[in-house]
PDB file of C-alpha atoms in Angstrom:
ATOM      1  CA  UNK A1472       0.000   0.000   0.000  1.00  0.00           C
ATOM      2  CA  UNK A1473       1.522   3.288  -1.286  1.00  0.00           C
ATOM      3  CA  UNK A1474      -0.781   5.355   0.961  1.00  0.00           C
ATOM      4  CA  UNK A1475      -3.474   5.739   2.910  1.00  0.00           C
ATOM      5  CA  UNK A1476      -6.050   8.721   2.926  1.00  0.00           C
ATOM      6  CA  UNK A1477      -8.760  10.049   5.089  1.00  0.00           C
ATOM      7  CA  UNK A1478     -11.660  10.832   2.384  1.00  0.00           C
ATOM      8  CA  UNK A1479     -15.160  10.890   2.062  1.00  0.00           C
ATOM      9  CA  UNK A1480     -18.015  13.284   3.500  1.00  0.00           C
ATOM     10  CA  UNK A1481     -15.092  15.770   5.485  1.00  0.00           C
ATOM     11  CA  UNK A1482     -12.837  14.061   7.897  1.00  0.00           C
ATOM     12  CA  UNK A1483     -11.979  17.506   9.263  1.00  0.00           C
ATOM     13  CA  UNK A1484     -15.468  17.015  11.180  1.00  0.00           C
ATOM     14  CA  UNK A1485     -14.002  14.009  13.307  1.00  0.00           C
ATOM     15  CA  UNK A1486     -12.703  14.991  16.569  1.00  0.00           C
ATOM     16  CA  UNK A1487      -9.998  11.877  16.452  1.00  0.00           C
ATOM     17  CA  UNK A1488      -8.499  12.552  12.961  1.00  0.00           C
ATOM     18  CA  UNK A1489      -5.025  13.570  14.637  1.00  0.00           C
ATOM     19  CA  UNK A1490      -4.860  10.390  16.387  1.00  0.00           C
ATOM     20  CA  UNK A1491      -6.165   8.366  13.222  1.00  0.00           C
ATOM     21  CA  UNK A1492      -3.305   9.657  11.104  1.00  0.00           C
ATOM     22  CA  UNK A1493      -1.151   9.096  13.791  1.00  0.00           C
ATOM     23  CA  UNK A1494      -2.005   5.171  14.006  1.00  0.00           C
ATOM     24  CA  UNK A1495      -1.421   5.522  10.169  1.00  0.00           C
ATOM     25  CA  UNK A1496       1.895   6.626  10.081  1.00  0.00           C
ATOM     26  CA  UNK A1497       2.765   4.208  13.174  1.00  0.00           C
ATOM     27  CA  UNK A1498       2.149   1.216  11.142  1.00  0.00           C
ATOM     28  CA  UNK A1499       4.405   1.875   8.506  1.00  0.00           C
ATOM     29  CA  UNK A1500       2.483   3.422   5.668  1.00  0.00           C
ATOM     30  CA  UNK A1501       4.773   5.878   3.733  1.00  0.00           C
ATOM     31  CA  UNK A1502       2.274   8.348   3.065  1.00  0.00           C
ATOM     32  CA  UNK A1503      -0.676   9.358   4.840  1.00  0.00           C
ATOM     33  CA  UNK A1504      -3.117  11.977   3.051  1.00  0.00           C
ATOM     34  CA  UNK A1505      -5.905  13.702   3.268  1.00  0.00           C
ATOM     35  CA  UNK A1506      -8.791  14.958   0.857  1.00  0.00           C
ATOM     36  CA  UNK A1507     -10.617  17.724   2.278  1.00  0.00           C
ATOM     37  CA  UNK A1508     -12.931  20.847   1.825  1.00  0.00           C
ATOM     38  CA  UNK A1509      -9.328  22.589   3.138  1.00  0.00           C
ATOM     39  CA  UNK A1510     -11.976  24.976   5.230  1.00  0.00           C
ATOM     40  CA  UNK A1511     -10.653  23.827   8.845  1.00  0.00           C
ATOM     41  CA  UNK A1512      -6.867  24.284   7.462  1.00  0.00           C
ATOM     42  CA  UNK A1513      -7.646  27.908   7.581  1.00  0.00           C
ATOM     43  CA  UNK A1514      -6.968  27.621  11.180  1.00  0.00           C
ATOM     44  CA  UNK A1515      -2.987  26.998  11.381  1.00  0.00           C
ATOM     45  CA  UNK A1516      -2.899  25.097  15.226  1.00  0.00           C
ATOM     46  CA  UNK A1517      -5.194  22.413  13.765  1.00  0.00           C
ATOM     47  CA  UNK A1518      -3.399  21.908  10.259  1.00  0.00           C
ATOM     48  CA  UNK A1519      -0.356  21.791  12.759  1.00  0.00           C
ATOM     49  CA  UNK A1520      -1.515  18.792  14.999  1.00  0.00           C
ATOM     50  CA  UNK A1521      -2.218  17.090  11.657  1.00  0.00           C
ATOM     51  CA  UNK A1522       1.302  17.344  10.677  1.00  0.00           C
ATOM     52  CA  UNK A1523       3.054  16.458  13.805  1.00  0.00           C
ATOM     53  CA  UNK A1524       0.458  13.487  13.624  1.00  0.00           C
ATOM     54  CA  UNK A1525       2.298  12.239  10.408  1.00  0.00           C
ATOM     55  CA  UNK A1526       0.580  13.843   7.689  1.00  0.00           C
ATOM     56  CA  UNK A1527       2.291  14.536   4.166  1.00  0.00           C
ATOM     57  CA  UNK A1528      -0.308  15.931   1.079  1.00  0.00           C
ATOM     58  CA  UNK A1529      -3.284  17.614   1.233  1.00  0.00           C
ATOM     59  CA  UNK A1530      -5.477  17.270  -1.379  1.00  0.00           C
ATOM     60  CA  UNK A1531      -8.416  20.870  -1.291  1.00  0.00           C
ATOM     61  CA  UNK A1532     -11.476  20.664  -3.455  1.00  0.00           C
ATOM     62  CA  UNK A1533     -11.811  24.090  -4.774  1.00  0.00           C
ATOM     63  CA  UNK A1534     -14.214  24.670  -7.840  1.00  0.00           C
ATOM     64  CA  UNK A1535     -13.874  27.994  -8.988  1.00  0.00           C
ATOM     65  CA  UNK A1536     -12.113  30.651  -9.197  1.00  0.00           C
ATOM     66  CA  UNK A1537     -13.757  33.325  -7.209  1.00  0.00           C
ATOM     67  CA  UNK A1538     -16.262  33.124  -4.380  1.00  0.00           C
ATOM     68  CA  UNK A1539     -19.569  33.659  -6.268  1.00  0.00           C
ATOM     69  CA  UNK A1540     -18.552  30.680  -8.534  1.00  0.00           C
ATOM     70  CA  UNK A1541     -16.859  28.412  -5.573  1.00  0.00           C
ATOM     71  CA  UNK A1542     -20.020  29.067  -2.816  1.00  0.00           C
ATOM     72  CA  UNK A1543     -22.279  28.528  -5.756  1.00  0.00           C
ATOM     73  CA  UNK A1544     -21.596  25.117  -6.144  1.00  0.00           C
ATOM     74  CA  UNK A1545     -20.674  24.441  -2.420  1.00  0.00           C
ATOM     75  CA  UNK A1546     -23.982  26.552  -1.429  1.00  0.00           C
ATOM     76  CA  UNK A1547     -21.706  26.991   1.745  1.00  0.00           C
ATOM     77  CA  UNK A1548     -21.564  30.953   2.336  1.00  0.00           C
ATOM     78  CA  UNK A1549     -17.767  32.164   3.687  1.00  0.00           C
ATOM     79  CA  UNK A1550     -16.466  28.759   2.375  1.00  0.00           C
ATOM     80  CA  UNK A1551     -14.489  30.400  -0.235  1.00  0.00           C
ATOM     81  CA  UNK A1552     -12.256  32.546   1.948  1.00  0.00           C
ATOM     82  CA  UNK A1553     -11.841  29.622   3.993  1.00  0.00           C
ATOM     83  CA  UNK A1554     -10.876  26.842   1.870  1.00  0.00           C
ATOM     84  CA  UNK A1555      -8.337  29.937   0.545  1.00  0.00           C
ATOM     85  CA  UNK A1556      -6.527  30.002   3.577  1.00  0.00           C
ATOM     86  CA  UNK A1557      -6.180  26.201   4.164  1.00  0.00           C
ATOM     87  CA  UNK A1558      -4.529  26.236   1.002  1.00  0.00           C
ATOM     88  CA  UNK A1559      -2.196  29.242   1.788  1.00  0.00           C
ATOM     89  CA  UNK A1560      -1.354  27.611   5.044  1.00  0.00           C
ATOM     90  CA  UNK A1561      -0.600  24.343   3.462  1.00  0.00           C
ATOM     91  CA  UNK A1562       1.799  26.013   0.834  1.00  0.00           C
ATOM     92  CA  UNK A1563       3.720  27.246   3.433  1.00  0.00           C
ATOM     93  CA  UNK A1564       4.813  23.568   4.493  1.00  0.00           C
ATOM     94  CA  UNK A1565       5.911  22.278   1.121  1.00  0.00           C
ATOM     95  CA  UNK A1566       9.595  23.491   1.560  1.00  0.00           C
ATOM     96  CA  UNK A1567       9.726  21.174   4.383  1.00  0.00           C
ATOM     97  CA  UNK A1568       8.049  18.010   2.476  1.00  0.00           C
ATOM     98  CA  UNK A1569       4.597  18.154   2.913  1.00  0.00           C
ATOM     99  CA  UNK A1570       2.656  18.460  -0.635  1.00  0.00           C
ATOM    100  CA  UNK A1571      -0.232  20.165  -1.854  1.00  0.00           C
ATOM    101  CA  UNK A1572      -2.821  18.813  -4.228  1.00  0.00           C
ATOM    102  CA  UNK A1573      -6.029  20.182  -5.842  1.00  0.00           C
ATOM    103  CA  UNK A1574      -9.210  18.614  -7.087  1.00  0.00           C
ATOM    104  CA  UNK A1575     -11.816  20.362  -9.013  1.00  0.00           C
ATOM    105  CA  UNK A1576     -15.475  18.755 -10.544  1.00  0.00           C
ATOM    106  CA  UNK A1577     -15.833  20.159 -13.450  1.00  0.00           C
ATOM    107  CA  UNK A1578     -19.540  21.811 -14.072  1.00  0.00           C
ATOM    108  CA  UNK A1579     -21.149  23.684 -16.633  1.00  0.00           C
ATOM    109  CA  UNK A1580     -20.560  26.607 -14.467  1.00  0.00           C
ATOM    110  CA  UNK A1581     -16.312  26.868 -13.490  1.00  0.00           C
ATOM    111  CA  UNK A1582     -15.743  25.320 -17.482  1.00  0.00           C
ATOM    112  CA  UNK A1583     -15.329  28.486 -18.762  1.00  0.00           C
ATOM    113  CA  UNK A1584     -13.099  29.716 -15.678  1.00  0.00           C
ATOM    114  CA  UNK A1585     -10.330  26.669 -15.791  1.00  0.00           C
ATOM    115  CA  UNK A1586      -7.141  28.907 -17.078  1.00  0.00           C
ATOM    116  CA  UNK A1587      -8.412  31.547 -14.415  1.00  0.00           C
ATOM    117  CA  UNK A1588      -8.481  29.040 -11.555  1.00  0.00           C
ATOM    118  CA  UNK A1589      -5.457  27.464 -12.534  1.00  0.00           C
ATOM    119  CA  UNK A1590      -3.616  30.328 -12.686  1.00  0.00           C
ATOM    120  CA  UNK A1591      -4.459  31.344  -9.549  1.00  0.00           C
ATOM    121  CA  UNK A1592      -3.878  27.849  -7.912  1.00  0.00           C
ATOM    122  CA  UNK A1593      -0.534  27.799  -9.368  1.00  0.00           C
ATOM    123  CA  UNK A1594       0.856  31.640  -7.687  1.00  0.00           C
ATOM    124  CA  UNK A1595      -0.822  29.589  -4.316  1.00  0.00           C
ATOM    125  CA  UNK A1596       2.269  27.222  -4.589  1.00  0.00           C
ATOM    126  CA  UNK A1597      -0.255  23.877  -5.776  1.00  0.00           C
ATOM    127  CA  UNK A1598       2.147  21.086  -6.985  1.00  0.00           C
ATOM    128  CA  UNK A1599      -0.659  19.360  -8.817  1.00  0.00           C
ATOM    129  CA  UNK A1600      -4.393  20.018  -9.857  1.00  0.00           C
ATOM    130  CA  UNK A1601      -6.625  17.461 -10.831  1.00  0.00           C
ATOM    131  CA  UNK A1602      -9.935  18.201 -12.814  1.00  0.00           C
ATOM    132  CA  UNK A1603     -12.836  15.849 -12.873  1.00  0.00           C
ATOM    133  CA  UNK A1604     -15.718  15.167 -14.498  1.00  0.00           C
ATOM    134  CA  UNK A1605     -18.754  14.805 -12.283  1.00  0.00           C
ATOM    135  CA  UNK A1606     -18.948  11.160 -10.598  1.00  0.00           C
ATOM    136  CA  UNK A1607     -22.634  10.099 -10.376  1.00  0.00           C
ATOM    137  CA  UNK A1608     -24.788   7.866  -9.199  1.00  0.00           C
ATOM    138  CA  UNK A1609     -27.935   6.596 -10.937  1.00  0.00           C
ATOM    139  CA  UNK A1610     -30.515   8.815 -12.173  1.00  0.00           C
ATOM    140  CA  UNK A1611     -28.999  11.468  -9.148  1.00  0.00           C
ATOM    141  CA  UNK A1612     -31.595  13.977  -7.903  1.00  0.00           C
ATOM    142  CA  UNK A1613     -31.762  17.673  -7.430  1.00  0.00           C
ATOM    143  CA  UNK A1614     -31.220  19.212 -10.583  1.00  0.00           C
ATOM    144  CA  UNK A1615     -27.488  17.801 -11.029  1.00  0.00           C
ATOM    145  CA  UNK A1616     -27.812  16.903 -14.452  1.00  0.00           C
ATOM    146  CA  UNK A1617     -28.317  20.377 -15.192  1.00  0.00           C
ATOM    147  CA  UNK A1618     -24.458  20.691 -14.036  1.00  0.00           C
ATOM    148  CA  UNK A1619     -23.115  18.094 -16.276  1.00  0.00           C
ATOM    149  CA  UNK A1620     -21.147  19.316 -18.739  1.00  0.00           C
ATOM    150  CA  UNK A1621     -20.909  16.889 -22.361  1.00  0.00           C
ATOM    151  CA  UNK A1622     -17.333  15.415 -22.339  1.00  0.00           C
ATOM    152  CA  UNK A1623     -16.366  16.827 -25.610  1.00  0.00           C
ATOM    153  CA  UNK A1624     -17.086  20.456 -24.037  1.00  0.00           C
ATOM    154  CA  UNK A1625     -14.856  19.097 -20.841  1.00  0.00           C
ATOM    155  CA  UNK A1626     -11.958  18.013 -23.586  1.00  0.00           C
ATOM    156  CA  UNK A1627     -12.177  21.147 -25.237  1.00  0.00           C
ATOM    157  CA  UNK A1628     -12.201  23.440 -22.125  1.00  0.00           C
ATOM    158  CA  UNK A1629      -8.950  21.501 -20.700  1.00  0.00           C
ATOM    159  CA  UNK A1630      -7.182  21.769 -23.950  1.00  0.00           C
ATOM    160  CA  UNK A1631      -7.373  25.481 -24.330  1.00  0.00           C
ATOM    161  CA  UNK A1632      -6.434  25.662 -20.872  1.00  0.00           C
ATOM    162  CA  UNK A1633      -3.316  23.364 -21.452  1.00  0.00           C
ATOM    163  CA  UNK A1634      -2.274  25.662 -24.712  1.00  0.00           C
ATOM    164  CA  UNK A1635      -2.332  28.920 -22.721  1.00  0.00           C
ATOM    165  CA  UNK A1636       0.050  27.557 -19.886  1.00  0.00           C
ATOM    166  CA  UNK A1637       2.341  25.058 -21.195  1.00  0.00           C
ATOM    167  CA  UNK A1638       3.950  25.332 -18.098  1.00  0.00           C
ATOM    168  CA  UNK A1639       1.253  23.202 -16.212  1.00  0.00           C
ATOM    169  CA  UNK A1640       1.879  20.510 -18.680  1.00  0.00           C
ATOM    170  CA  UNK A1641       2.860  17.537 -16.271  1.00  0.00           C
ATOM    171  CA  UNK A1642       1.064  19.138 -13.208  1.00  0.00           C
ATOM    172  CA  UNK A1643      -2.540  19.338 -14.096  1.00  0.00           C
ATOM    173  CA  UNK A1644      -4.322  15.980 -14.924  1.00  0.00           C
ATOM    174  CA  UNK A1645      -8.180  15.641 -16.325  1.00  0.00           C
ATOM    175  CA  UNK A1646      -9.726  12.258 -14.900  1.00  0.00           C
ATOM    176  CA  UNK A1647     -12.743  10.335 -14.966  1.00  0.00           C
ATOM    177  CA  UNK A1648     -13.557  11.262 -18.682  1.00  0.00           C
ATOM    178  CA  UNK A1649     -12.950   8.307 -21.010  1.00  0.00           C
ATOM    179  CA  UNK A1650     -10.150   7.389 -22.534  1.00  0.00           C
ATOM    180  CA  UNK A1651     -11.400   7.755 -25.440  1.00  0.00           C
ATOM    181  CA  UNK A1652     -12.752  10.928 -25.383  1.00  0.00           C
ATOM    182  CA  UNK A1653      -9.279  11.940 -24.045  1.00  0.00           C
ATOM    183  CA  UNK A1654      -8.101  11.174 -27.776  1.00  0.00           C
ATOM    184  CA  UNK A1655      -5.488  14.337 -28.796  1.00  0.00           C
ATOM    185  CA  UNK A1656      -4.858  15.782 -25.488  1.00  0.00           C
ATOM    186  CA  UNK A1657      -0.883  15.676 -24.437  1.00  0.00           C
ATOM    187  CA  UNK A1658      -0.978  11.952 -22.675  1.00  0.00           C
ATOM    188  CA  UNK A1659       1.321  14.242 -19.932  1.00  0.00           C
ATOM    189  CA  UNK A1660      -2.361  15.124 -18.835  1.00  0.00           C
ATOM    190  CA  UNK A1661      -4.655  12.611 -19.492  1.00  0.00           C
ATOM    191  CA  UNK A1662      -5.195  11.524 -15.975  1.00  0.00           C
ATOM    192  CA  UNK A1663      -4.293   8.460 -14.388  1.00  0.00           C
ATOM    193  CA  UNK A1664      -5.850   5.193 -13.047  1.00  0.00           C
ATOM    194  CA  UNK A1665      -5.537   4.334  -9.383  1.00  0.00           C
ATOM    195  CA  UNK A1666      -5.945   0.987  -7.425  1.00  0.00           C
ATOM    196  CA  UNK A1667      -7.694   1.582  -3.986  1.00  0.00           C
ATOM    197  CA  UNK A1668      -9.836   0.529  -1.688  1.00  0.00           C
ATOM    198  CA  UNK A1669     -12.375   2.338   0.347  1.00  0.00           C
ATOM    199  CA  UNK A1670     -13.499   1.752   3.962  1.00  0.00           C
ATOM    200  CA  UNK A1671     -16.320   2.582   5.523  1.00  0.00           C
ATOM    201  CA  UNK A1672     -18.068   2.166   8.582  1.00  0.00           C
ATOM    202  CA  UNK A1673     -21.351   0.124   8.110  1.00  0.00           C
ATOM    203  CA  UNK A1674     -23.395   0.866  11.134  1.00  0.00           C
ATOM    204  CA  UNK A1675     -26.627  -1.585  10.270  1.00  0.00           C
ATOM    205  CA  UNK A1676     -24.623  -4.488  10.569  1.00  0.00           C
ATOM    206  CA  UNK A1677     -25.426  -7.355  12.628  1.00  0.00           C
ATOM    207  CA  UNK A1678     -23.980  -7.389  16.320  1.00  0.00           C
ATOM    208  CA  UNK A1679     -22.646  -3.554  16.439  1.00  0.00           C
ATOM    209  CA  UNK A1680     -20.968  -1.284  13.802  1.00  0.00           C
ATOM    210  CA  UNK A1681     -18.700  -3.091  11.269  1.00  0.00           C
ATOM    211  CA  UNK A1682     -15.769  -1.965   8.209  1.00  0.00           C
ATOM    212  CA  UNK A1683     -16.980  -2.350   4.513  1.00  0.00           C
ATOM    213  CA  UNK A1684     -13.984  -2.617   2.040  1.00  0.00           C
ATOM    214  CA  UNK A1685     -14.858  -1.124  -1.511  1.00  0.00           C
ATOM    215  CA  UNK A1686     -12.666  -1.644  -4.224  1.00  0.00           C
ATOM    216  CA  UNK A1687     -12.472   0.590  -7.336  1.00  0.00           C
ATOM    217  CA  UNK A1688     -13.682  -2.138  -9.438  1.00  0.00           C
ATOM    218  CA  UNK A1689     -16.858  -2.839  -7.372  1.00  0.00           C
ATOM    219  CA  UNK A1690     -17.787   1.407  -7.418  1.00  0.00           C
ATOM    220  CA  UNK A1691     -17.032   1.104 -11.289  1.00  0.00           C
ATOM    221  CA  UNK A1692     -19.010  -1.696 -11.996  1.00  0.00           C
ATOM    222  CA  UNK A1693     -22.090  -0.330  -9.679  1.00  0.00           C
ATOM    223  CA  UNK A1694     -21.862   2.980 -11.443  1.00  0.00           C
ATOM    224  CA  UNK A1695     -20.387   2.594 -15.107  1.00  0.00           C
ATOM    225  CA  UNK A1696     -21.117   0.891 -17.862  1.00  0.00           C
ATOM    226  CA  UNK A1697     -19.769   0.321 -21.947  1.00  0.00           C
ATOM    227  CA  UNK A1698     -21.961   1.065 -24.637  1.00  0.00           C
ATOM    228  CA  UNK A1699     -21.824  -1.635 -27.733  1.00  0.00           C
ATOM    229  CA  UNK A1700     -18.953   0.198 -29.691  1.00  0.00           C
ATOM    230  CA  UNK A1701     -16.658  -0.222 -26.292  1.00  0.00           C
ATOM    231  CA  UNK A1702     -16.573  -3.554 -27.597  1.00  0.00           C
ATOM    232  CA  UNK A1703     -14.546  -2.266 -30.518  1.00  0.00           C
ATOM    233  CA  UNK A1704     -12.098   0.185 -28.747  1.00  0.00           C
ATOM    234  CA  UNK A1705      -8.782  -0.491 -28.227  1.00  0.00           C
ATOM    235  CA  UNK A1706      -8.783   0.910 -24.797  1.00  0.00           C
ATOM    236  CA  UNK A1707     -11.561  -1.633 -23.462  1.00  0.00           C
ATOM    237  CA  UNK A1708      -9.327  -2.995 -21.093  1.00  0.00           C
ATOM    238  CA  UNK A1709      -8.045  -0.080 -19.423  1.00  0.00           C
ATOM    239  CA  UNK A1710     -11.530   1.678 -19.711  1.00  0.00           C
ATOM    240  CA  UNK A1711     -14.108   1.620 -16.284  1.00  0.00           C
ATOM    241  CA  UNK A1712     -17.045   2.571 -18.720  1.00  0.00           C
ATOM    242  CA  UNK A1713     -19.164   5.429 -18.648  1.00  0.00           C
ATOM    243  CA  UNK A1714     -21.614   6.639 -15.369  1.00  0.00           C
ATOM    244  CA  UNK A1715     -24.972   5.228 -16.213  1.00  0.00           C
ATOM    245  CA  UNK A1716     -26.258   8.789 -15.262  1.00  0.00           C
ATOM    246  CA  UNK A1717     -24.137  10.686 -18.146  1.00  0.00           C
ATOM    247  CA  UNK A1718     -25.531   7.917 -20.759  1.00  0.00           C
ATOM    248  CA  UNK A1719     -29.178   8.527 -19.675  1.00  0.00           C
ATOM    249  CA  UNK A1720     -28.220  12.592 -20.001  1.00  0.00           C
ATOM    250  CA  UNK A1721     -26.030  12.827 -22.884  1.00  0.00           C
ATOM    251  CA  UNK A1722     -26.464   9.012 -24.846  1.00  0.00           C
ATOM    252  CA  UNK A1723     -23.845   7.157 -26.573  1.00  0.00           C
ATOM    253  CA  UNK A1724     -23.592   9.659 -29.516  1.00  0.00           C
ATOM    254  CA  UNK A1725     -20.373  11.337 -28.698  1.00  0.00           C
ATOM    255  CA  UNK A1726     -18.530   7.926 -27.753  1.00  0.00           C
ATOM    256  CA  UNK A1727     -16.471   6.260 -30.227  1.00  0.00           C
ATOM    257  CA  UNK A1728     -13.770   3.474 -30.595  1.00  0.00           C
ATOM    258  CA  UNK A1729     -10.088   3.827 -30.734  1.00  0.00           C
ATOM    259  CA  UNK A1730      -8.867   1.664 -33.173  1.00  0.00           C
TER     260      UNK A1730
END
């Protein structure tokens, strides 16, 4: 295991984090991480505990640019400014080894804003941004869909953003958009495919709360599918599919095989 990260809903909100990365570090793992809303890193004494707990990256969702855009798809008011300062205080730690990541979901709303937001996330001192397309589940509720930007508009968006800063070539990854979709970006930046496993606590189980591993594979195969051309494509094998929700938005017309 290359490392181990405390993700999913915001760990920040658990009073024992310190002592959970702690136990981490203790049993050997090389690198323990953490994916956050980077609001609660605003406050330097608490990012500091974190890191004399064992901590070493960071990875802040931030998803735009400015606050109006950001707190518009957070719908958390003041969480701009805050996530802003986690990620200040986290820069100031890289000389001395920790490192500081970025994800951003990529929306009809912040598409139009990535060379802005980049920009700005690379004068913050961010070794590496990561932009996503949206992950969803079935047939997802609340007007998401709405947000859901095609994935030709996502490929588009991230190349013009590539061609006005060559320098983020190597730095700044697009993920979760298929391969072949992908087709005539720099492959410096076409993302990456990772091998993990997710715990959770299950608290309905029989006999008291219990630990639910999740691979990658199970999530992709509850969530994805392949059209019939996949069947054709020469990236089949390295290809999770497509979210069921995008092909009941968008269909299979955009989607075609790689010889």
């Amino acid at each position: 295991v290359e490392e181990v990260c405390f993700t999913s809903g915001e760990p920040t909100m658990r009073p024992e984090l310190g002592l959970l990365v702690r136990w981490a570090r203790e049993s050997g793992c090389a690198r323990v991480s953490l994916m956050t809303n980077g609001r609660r890193l605003a406050y330097a004494p608490y990012l500091a505990s974190l890191v004399d707990a064992g901590l070493r990256r960071v990875y802040v969702s931030i998803h735009g640019d400015h606050r109006a855009l950001h707190e518009g798809l957070t719908r958390a008011p003041g969480s701009f400014e805050q996530t802003v300062a986690g990620l200040r205080n986290v820069a100031k730690l890289v000389s001395g080894g920790m490192e500081l990541h970025t994800t951003t979901v990529l929306t009809t709303r912040n598409l139009g804003r990535l060379c802005e937001l980049r920009e700005q996330l690379e004068q913050m001192g961010v070794g590496q941004a990561v932009f996503t397309a949206m992950q969803l589940a079935p047939r997802p509720e609340g007007g998401v869909s709405g947000l859901m930007p095609r994935y030709r508009e996502i490929r588009e968006a991230f190349a013009r953003m590539i061609a006005a800063m060559p320098g983020a070539r190597g730095s700044t990854f697009l993920v979760d958009v298929p391969l072949c979709m992908t087709e005539g970006l720099d492959d410096a930046t076409r993302g990456f495919v990772e091998r993990r496993v997710h715990y959770e606590a299950d608290r309905s189980a029989q006999g008291g709360e219990a630990i639910d591993a999740v691979s990658t594979g199970d999530l992709d195969r509850a969530f994805r599918v392949h059209g019939p051309q996949c069947a054709r494509c020469g990236y089949v094998a390295q290809c999770p599919g497509v979210y069921r929700a995008y092909v009941e938005a968008w269909g299979w017309e955009e989607i075609e095989p790689v010889r």
